[in-house]
Coordinates of C-alpha atoms and ligand atoms in Angstrom, one line a residue:
X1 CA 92.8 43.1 48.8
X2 CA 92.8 43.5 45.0
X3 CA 90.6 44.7 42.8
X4 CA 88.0 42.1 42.0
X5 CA 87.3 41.9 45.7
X6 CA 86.8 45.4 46.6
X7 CA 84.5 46.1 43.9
X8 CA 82.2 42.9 44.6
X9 CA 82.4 44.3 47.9
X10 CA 81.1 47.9 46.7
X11 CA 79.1 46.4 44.5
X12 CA 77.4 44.4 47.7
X13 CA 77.5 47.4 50.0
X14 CA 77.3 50.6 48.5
X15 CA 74.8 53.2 46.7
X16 CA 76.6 55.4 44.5
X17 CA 75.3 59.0 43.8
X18 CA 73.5 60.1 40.5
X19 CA 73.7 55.9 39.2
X20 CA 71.3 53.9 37.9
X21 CA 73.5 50.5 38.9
X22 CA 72.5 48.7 36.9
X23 CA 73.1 50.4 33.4
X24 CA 76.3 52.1 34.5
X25 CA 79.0 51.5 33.4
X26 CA 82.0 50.3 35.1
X27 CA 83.5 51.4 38.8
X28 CA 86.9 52.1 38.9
X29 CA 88.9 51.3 42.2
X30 CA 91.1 54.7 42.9
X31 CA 93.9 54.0 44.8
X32 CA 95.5 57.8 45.1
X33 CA 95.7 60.8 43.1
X34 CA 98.6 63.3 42.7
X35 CA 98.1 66.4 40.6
X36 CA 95.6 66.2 38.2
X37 CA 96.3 62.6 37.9
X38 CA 94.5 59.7 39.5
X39 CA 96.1 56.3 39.6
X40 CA 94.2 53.0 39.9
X41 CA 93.6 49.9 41.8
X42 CA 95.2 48.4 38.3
X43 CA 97.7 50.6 38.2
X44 CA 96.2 52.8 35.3
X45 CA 96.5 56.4 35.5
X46 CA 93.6 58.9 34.4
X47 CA 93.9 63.1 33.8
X48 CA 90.7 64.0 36.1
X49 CA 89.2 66.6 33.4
X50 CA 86.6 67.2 35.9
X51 CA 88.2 68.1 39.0
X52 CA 86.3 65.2 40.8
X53 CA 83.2 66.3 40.2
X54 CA 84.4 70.1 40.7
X55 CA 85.7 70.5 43.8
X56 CA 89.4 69.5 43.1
X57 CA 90.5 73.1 42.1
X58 CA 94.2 73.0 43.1
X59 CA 94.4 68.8 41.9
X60 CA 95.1 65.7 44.3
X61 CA 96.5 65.5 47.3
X62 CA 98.2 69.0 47.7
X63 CA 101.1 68.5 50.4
X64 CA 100.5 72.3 51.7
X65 CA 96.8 71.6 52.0
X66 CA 97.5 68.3 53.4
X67 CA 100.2 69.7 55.9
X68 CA 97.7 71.9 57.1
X69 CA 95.2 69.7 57.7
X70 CA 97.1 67.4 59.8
X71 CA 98.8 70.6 61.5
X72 CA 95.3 71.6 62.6
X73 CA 94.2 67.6 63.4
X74 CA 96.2 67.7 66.1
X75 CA 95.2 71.0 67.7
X76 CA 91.7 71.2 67.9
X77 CA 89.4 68.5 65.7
X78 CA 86.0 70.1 65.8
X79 CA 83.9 71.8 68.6
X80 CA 80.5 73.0 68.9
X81 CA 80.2 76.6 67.1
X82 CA 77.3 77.7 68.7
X83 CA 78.7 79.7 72.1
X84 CA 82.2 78.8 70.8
X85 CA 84.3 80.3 68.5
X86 CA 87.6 78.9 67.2
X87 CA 90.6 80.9 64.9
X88 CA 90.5 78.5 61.7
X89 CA 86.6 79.5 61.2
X90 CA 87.6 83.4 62.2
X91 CA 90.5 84.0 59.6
X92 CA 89.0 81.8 57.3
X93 CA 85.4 83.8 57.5
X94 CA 87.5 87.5 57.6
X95 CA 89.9 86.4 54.8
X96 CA 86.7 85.4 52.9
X97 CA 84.9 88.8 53.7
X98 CA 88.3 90.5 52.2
X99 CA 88.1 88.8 48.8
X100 CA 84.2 88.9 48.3
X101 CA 83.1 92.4 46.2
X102 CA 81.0 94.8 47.9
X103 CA 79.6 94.3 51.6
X104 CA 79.6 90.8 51.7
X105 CA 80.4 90.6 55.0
X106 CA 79.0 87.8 57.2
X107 CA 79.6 84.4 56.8
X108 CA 77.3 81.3 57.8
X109 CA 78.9 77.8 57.8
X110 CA 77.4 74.6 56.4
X111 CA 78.8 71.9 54.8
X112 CA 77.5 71.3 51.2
X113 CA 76.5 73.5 48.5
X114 CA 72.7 72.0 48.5
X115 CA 73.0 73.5 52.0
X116 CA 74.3 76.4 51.8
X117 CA 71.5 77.0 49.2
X118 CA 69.1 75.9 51.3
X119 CA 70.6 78.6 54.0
X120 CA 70.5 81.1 51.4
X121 CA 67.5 80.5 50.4
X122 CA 65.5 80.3 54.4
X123 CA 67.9 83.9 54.9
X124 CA 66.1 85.6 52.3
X125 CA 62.8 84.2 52.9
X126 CA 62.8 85.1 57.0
X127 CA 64.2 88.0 56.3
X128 CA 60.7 88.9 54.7
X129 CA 58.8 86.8 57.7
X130 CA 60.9 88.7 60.4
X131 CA 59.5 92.3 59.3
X132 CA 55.8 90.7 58.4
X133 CA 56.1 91.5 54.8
X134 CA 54.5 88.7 52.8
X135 CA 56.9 87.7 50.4
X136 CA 57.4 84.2 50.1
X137 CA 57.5 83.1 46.2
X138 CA 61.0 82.2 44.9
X139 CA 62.3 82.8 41.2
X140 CA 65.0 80.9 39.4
X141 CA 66.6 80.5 35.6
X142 CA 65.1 77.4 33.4
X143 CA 67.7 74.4 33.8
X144 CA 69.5 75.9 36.9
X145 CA 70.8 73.7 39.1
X146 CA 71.4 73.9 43.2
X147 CA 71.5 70.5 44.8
X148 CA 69.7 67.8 45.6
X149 CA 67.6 69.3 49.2
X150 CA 64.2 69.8 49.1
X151 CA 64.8 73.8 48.6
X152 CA 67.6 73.7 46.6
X153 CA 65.9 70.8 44.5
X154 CA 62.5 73.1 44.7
X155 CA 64.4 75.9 42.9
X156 CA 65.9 73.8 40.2
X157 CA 62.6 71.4 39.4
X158 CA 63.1 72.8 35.5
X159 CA 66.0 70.9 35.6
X160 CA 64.1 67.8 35.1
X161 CA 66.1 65.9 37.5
X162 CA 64.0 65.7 40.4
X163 CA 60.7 64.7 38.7
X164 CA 60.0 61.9 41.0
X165 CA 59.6 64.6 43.9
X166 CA 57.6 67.6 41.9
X167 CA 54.6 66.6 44.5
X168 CA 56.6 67.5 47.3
X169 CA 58.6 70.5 46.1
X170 CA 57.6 74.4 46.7
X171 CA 56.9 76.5 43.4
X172 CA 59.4 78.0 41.5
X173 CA 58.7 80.2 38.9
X174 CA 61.4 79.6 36.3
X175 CA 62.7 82.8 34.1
X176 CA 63.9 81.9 30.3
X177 CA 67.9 81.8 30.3
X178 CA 69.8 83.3 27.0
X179 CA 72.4 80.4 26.9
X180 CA 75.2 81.3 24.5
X181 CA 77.8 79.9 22.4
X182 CA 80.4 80.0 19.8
X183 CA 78.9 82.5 16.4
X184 CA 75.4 82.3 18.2
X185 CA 73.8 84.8 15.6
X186 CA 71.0 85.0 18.0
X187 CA 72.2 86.0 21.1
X188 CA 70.6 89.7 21.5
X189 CA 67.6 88.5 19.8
X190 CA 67.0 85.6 23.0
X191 CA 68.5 88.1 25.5
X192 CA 65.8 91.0 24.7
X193 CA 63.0 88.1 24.9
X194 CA 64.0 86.9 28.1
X195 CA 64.4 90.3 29.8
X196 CA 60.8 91.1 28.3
X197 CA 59.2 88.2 30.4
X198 CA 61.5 88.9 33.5
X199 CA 59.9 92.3 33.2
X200 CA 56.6 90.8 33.0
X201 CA 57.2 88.5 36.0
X202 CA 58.7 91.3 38.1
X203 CA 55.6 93.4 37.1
X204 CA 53.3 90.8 38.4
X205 CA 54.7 89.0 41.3
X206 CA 58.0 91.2 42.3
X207 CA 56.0 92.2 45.3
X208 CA 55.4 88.9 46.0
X209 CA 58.9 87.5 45.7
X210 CA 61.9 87.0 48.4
X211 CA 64.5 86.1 46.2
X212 CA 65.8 85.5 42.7
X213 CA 68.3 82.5 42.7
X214 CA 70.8 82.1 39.7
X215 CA 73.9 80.6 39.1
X216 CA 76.0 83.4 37.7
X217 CA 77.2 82.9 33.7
X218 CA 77.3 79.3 33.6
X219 CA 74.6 76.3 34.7
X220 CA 76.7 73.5 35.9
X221 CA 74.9 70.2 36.1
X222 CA 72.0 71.7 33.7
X223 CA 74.4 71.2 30.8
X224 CA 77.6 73.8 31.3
X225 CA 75.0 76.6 29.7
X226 CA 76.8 79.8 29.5
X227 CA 75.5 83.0 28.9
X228 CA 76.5 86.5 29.1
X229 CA 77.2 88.8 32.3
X230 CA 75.3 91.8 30.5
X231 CA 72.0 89.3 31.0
X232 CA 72.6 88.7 34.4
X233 CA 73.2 92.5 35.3
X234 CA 70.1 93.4 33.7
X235 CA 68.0 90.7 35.3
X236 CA 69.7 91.3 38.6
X237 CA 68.8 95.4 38.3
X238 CA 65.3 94.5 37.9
X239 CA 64.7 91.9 40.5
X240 CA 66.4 94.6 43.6
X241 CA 64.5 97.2 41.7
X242 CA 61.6 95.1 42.7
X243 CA 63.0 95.0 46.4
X244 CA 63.5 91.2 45.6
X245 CA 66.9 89.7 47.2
X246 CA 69.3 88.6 44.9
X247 CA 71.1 85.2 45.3
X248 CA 74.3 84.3 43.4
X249 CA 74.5 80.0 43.8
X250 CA 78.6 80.1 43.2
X251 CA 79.1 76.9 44.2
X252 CA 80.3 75.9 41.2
X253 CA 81.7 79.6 39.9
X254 CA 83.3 80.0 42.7
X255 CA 87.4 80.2 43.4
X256 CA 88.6 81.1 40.3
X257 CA 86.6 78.5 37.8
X258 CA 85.2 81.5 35.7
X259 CA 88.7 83.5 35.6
X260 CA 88.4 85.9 38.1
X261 CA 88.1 84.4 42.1
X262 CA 84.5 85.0 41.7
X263 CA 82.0 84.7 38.6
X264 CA 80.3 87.9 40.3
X265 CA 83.5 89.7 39.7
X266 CA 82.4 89.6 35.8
X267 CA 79.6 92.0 36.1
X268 CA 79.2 95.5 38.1
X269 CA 76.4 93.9 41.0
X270 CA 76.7 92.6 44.1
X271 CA 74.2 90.0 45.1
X272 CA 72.3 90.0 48.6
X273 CA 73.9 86.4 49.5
X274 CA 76.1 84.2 47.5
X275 CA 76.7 80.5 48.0
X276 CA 80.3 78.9 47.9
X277 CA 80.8 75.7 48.2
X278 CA 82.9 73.3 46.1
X279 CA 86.6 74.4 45.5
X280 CA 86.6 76.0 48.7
X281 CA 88.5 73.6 50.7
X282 CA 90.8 72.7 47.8
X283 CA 89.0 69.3 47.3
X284 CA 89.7 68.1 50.9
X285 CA 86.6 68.4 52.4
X286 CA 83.3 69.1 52.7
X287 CA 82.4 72.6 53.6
X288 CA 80.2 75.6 52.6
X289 CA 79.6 79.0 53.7
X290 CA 76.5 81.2 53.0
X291 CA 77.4 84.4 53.0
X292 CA 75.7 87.9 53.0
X293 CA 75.4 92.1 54.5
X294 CA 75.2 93.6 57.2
X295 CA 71.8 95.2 56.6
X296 CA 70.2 91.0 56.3
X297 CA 72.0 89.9 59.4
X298 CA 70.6 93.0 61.6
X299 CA 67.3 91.6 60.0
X300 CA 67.6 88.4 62.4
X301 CA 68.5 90.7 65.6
X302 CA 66.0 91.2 68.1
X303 CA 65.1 89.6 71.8
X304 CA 63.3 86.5 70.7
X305 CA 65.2 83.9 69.6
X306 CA 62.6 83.0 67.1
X307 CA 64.1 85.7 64.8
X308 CA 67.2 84.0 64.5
X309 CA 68.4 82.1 61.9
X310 CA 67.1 78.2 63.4
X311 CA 69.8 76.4 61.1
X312 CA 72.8 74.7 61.8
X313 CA 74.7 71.5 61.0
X314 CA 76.4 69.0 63.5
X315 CA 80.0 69.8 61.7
X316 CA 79.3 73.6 61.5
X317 CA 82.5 75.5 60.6
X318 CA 85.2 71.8 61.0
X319 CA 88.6 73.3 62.4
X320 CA 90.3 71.2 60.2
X321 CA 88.1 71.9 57.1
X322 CA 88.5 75.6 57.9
X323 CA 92.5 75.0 58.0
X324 CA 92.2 72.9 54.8
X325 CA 90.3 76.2 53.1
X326 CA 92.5 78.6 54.5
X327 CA 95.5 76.8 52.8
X328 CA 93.5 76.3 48.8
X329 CA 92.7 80.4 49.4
X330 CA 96.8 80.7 50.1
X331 CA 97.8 78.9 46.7
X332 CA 94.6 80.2 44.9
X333 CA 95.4 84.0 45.5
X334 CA 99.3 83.3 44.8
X335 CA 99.5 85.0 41.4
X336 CA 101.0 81.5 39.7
X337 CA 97.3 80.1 40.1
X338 CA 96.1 83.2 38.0
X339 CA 98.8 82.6 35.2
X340 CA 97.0 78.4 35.2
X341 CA 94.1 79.6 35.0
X342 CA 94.6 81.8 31.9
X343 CA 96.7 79.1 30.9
X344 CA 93.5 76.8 31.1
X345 CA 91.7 79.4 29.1
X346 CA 93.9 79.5 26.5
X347 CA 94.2 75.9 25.7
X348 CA 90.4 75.5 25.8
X349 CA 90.6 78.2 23.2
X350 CA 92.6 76.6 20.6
X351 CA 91.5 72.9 21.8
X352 CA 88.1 74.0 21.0
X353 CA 89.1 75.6 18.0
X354 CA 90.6 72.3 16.8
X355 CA 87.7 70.5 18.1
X356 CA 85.2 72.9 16.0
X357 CA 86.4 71.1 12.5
X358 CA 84.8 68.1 13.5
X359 CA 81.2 66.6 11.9
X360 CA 78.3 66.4 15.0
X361 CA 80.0 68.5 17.4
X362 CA 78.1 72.1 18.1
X363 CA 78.1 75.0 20.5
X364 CA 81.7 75.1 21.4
X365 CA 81.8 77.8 24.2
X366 CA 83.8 78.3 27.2
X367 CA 84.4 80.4 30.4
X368 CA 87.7 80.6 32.3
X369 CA 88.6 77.1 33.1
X370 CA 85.2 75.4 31.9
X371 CA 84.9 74.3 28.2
X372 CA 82.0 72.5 26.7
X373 CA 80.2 71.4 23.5
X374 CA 77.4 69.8 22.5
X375 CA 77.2 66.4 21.1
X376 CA 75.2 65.9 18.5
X377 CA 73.4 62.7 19.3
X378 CA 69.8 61.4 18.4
X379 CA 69.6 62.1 22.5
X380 CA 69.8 64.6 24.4
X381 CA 69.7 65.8 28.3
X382 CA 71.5 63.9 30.7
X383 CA 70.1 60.6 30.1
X384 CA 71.4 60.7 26.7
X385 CA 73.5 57.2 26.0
X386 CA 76.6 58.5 24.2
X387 CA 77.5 59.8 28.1
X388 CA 78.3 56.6 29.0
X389 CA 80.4 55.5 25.6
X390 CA 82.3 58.2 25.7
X391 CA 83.2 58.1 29.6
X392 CA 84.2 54.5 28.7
X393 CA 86.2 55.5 25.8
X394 CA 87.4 58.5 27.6
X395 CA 89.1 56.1 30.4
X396 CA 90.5 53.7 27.5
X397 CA 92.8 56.8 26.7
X398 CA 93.3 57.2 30.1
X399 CA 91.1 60.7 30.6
X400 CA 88.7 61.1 33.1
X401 CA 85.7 63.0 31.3
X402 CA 82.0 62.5 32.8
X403 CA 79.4 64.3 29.8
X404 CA 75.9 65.8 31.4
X405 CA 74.2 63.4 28.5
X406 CA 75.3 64.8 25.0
X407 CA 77.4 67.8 27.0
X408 CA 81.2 67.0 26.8
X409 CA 83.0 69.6 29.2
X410 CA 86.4 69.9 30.5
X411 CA 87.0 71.2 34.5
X412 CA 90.3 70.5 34.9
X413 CA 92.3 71.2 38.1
X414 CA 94.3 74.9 37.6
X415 CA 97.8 72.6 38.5
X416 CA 97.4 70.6 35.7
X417 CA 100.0 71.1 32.7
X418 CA 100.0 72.7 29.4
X419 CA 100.7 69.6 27.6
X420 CA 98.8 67.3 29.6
X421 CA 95.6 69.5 28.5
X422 CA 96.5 70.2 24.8
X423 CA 97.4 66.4 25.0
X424 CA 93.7 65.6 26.2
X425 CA 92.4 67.7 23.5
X426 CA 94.0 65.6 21.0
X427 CA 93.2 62.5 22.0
X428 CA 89.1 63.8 22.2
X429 CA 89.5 64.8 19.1
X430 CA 90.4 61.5 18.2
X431 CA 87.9 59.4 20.3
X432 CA 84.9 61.6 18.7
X433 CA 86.2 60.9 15.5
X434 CA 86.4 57.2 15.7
X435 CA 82.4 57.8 17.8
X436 CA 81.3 59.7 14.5
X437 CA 83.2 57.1 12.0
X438 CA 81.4 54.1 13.8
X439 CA 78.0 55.8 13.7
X440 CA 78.4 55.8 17.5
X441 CA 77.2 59.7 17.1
Ligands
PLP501 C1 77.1 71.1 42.9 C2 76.3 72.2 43.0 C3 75.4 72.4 44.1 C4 75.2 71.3 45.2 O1 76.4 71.2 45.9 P1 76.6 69.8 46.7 O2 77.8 70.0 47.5 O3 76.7 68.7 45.7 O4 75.4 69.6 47.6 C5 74.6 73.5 44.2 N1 74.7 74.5 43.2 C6 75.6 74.4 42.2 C7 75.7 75.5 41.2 C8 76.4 73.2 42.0 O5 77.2 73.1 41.0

């Protein structure tokens, strides 16, 4: 079937996530990836710069990951995890207990990261319910992000995304957030104003709240907004001060994207549950974990079942997505995938170094293996149109780069080459020239 076909088919059949059809442009037909390289139905080869929308930590089609999901194919496909148990989910959910900090110990599967906020988020309100204590009000940061469920969407309304929906979403309060970037002279001066209203919030409602949800040092789908670990150790202090469980939405943070495994690694607290999602399975498939202490799960103990955590998902805990995450955690913890990722670092570095010379570019920053910079353009937010030219442009030179409206980021996968990255950098810095030349920004 070639090309033209498939897509009228798609183009017949399908509804594509986060599109407004008919303005977007183009679909590309992918016909396999390898690396950090995708090649298409035409035979034209993009660097994925955004690691498939995240998730693609270790780049495409990993043989060992691959090997071991067909290994575990053949043994046992999926079973029902409630009254069973199986190894993959076992090691996979010890082995994940081993590498978290602190005594985050016990591990609830689910299969997206809207989901496993959504777990998070019903944990920490029952676990108020189940002891009668009337907490049930929810904070969050301004622009966070944590899926697209009516909870997760609930706690990040400030986003703006889900406006269609406000009348049907909970109350979140939303606490300012002291993004950062490159020479901000203002940094303490935002950070000391922000603490002074989570004070004040803490001071009127902390009694009243379950849970503080954040996504630790950098906002994903809000804009790559980054800001600094000092903040969130502060803010963390006062809402368990407050008796207020902390949640730590690492979906995106999560296996190694800051630097370290975990963004929580970066600052001396251990949050009450944390969410991974995304790079945990590699790229391979879908598959979250919720995972918490001892002291919350004892919470949901007791003789009536309506005490227990009433959750669970049809593919709960997937042998073979198990298998597939016990492999990425293999090549992720080899020291080699350490070295890439500072690697990474490095080139964002200098790349956005180079990158800082040019007219109508602002607020370089970056964190491990996620650079970003904002675009100056008459728009902003994610709507803003110069997304779309530069994706287009962006494919012309063969990169795969996907800006949250006038946000251009980098994700790449941690497999992806020294040259290949400094050679993206170059050819950016190209493509925004020509964009600023042709009063295209
Ligand atoms: C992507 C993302 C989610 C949602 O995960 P899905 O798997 O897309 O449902 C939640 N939180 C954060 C921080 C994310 O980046």
């Amino acid at each position: 079937m070639n090309d033209s076909s498939l897509l009228q088919k798609d183009r017949k059949h399908i509804w594509h996530p986060f599109t407004q059809a008919r303005t977007d442009f183009g679909l590309a037909v992918v016909k396999k990836g390898e690396g950090a390289w995708l090649e298409l139905e035409d035979g034209k080869r993009l660097l994925d710069l955004v690691s498939s929308w995240w998730v693609n930590i270790h780049g495409h089609a990993n043989p060992a990951i691959a090997a071991a999901i067909s290994e575990q194919a053949g043994k046992l496909e999926q079973v029902i995890f409630a009254g069973f148990t199986h190894e993959p989910a076992i090691d996979l959910a010890s082995r994940i207990a081993g590498i978290l900090p602190g005594d985050l110990n016990r591990v609830f599967f689910s299969d997206n990261g809207s989901t496993a906020v959504e777990v998070a988020l019903k944990m920490a309100l029952q676990s108020y319910s189940n002891r009668g204590y009337k907490r049930t009000k929810v904070v969050a940061l301004q622009g966070a992000y944590h899926g697209d469920t009516v909870a997760a969407m609930s706690a990040g309304a400030s986003s703006g995304f889900f406006d269609a929906y406000q009348p049907f979403l909970f109350q979140v309060h939303s606490l300012p957030l002291p993004h950062t970037w490159h020479e901000d002279a203002n940094v303490e001066a935002k950070e000391t104003a922000a603490l002074a209203e989570a004070e004040q919030y803490f001071a009127e409602f902390g009694q009243e709240t379950a849970a503080l949800i954040v996504e630790p040092l950098v906002q994903g789908a809000g804009g790559m907004r980054m800001y600094r670990p000092s903040f969130l150790q502060a803010l963390c202090a006062m809402a368990r001060q407050a008796g207020v469980q902390v949640i730590f939405d690492e979906v995106m943070t999560g296996f190694g994207r800051t630097g370290p495994i975990f963004a929580c690694e970066q600052l001396d607290f251990v949050p009450d549950i944390i969410c991974l999602s995304k790079g945990l399975t590699g790229g391979f498939l879908p598959m979250s974990l919720t995972v918490t202490n001892e002291s919350l799960y004892e919470i949901f103990l007791d003789d009536r079942f309506d005490k227990s955590l009433v959750h669970g998902h049809s593919y709960t805990a997937n042998p073979i997505a198990c298998a597939a995450a016990l492999a990425s955690l293999d090549i992720l913890l080899d020291p080699a995938c350490d070295r890439a990722r500072k690697m990474i670092a490095a080139v964002h570095e200098n790349g956005l170094e180079r990158l800082r010379e040019l007219p109508r570019l602002s607020r370089t920053r970056a964190v491990g293996t996620v650079a970003a910079m904002d675009l100056d353009s008459t728009e902003s937010g994610y709507r803003a149109s110069i997304s779309s030219e530069i994706k287009k442009q962006a494919m012309e030179n063969g990169l795969l780069l996907r800006p949250l409206g006038n946000v251009l980021y980098l994700m790449p996968p941690y497999c992806i080459s020294e040259d290949d990255l400094n050679g993206a950098y170059g050819k950016i810095a190209i493509m925004l020239e020509k964009l600023v030349s042709g009063n295209a920004l």
